[in-house]
PDB file of C-alpha atoms in Angstrom:
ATOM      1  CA  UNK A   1     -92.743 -27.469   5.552  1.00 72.00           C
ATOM      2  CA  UNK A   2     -90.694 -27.879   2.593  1.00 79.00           C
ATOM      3  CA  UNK A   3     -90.207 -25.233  -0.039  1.00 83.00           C
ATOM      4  CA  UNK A   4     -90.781 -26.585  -3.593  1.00 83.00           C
ATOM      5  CA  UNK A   5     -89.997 -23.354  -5.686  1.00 85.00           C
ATOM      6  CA  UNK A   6     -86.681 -24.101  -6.060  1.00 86.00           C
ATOM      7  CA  UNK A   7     -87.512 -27.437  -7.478  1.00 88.00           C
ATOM      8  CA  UNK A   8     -89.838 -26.036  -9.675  1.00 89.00           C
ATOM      9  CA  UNK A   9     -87.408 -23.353 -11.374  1.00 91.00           C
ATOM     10  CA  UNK A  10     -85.380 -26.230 -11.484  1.00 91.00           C
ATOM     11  CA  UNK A  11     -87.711 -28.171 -13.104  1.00 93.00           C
ATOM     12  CA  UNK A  12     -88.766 -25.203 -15.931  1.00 93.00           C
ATOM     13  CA  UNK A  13     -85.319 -24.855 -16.832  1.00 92.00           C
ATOM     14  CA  UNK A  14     -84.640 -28.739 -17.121  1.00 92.00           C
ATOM     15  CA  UNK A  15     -87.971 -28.513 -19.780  1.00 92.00           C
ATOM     16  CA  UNK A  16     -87.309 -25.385 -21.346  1.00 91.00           C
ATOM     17  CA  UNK A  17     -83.140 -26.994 -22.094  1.00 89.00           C
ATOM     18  CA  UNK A  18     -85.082 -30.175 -23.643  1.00 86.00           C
ATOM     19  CA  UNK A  19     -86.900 -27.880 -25.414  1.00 85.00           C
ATOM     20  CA  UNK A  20     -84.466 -25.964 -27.262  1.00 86.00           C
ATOM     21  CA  UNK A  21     -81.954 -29.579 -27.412  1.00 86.00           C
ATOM     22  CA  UNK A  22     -84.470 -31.164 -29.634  1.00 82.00           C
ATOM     23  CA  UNK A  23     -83.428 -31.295 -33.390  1.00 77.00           C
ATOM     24  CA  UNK A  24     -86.071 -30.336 -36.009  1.00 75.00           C
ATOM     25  CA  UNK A  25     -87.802 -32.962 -37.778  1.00 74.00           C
ATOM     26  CA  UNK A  26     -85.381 -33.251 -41.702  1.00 73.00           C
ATOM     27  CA  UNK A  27     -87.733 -35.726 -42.953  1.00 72.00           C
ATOM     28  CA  UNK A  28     -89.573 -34.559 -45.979  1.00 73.00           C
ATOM     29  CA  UNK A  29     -90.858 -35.636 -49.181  1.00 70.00           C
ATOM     30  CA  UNK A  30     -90.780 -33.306 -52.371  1.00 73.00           C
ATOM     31  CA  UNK A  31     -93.728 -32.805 -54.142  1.00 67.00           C
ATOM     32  CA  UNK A  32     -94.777 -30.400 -56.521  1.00 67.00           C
ATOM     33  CA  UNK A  33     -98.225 -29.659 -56.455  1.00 60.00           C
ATOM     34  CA  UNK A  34    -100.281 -27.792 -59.567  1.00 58.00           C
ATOM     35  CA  UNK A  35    -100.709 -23.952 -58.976  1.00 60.00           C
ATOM     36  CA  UNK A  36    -104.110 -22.097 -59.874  1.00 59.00           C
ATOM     37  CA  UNK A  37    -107.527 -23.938 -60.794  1.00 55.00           C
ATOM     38  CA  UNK A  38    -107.036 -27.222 -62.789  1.00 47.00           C
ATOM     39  CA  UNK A  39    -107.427 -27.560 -66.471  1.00 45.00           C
ATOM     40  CA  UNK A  40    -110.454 -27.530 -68.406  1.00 39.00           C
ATOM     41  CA  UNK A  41    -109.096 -30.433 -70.430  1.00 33.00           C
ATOM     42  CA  UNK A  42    -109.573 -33.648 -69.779  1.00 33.00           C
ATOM     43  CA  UNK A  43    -107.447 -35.872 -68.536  1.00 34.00           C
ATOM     44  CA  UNK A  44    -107.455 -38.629 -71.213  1.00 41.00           C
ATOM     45  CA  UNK A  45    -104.617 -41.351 -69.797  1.00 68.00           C
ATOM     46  CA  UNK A  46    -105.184 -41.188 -66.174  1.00 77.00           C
ATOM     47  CA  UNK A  47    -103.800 -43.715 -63.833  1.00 84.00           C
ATOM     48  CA  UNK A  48    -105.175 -44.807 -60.521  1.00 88.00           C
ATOM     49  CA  UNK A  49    -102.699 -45.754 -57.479  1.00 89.00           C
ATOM     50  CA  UNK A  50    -104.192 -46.401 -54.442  1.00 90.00           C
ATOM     51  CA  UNK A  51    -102.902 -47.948 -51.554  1.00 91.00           C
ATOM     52  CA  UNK A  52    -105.218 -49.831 -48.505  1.00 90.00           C
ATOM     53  CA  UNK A  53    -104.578 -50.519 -45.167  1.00 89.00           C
ATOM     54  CA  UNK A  54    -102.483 -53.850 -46.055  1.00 91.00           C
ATOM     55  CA  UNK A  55     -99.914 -51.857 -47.509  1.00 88.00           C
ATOM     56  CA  UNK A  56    -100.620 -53.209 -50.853  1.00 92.00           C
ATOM     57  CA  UNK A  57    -100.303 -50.563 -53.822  1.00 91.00           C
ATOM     58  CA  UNK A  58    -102.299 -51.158 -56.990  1.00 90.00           C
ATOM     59  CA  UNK A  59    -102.183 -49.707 -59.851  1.00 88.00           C
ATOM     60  CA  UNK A  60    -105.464 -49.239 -61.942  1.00 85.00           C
ATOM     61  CA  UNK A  61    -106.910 -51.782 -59.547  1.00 85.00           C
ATOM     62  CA  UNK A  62    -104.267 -54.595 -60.072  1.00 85.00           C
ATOM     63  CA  UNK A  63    -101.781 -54.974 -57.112  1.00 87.00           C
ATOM     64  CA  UNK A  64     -98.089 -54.846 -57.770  1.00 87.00           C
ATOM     65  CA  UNK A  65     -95.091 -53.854 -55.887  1.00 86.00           C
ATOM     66  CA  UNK A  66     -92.622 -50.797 -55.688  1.00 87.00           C
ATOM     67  CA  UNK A  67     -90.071 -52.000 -58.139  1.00 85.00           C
ATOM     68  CA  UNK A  68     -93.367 -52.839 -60.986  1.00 86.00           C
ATOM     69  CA  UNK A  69     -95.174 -49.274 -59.816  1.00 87.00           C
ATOM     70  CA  UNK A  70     -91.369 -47.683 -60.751  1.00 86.00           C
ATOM     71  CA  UNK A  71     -91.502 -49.403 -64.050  1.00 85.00           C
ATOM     72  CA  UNK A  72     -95.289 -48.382 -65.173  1.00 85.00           C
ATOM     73  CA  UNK A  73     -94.528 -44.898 -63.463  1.00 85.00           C
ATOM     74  CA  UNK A  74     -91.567 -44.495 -66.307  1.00 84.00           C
ATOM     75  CA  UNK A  75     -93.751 -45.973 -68.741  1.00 84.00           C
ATOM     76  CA  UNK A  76     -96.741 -43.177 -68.361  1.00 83.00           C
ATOM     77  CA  UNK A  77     -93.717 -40.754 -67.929  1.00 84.00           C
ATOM     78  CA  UNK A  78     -92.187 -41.552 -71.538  1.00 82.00           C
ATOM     79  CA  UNK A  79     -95.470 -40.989 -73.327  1.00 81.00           C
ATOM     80  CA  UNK A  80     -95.441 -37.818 -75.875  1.00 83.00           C
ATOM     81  CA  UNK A  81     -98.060 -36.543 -73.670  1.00 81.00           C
ATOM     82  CA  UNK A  82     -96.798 -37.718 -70.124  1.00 83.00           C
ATOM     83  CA  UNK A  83    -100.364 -39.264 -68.541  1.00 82.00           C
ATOM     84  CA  UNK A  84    -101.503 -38.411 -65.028  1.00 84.00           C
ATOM     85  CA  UNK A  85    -100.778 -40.782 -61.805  1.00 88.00           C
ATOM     86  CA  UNK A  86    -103.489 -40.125 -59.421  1.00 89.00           C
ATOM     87  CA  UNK A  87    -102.655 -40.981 -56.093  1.00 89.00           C
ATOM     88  CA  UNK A  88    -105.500 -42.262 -53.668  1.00 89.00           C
ATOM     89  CA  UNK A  89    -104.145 -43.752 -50.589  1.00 89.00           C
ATOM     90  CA  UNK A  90    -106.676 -44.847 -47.935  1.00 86.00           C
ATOM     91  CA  UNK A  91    -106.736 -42.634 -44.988  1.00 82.00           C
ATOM     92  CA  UNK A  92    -105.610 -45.069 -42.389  1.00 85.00           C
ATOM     93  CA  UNK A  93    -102.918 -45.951 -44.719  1.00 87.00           C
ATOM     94  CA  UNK A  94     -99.300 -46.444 -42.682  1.00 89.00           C
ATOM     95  CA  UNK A  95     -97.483 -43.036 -43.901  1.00 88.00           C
ATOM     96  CA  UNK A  96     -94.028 -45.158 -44.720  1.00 90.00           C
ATOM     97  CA  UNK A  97     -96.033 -47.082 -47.761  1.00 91.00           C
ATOM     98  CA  UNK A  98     -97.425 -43.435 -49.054  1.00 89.00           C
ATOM     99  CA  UNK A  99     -93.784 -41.912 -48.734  1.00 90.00           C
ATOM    100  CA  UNK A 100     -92.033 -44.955 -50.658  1.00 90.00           C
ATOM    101  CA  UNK A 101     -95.011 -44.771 -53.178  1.00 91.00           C
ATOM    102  CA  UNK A 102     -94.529 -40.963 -53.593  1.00 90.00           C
ATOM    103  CA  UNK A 103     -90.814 -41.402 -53.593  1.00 89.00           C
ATOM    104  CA  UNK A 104     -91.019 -44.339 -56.311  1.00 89.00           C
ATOM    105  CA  UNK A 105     -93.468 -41.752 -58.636  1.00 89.00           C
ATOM    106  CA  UNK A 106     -90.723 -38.883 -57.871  1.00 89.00           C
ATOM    107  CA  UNK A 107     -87.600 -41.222 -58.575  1.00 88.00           C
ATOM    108  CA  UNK A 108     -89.205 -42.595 -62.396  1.00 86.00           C
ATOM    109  CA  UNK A 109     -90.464 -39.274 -63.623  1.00 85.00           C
ATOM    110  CA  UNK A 110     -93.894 -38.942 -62.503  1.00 82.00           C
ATOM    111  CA  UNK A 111     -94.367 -35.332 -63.427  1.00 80.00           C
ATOM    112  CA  UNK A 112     -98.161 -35.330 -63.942  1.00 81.00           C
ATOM    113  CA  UNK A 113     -99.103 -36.657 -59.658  1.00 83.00           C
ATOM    114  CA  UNK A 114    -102.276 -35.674 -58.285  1.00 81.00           C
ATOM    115  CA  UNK A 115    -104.190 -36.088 -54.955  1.00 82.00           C
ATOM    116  CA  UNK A 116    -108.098 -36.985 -55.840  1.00 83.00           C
ATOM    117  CA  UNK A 117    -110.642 -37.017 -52.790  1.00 73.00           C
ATOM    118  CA  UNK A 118    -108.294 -35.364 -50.458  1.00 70.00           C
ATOM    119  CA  UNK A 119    -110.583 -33.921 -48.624  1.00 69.00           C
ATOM    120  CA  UNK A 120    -112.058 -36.727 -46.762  1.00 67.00           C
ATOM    121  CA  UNK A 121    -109.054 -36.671 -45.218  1.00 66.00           C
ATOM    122  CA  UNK A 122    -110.502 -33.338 -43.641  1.00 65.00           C
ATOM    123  CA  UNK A 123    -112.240 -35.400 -40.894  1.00 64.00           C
ATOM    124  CA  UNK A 124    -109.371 -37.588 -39.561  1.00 61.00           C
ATOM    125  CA  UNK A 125    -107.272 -34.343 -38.481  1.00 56.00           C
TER     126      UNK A 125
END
């Protein structure tokens, strides 16, 4: 009979090295988020992005690319009154579109950004 102990300390320190070895995740994306209840004013320029399953962002329901969504972004951003940029993206969404979307929003200005319907997001989690 063969005695495994041995081999299993062995094998708990091997895991517990890899463990403490691995580098925490750096990735993040900044967002500000509102603090407190929202306004009791409406929200009289309001833009829609979403962005669906194909990767395809559209703006106010007509598709265009990262490069146009910068431009419009800049566009809302330069107003007097700076108008919102709801973001909507569908829940199976790949996260790298939603990043570079957020990131493009971010990068022009987009001050006003919020996050409609994110609770049915509750249910995928």
């Amino acid at each position: 009979m063969i005695n495994t102990t041995p081999l299993i300390d062995v094998m708990l320190v091997m895991l517990v090295m890899f463990i403490i070895t691995i580098p925490p995740p750096t990735h993040s994306v900044d967002v500000t988020l509102p603090a407190g209840p929202p306004p009791d004013a409406k929200v009289l320029d309001a833009n829609r992005v979403t962005i669906d399953t194909a990767d395809v962002i559209r703006w106010n329901e007509e598709a265009v690319d990262l490069a146009q969504l910068g431009l419009l972004v800049k566009q809302a951003a330069e107003r007097p009154d700076p108008a919102a940029i709801l973001l909507e993206p569908d829940a199976r969404a790949r996260y790298l579109r939603v990043d570079e979307a957020i990131g493009a929003i971010r990068r022009n200005g987009g001050s006003k950004l919020a996050f409609p319907g994110i609770h049915s997001y509750a249910g995928l989690i």
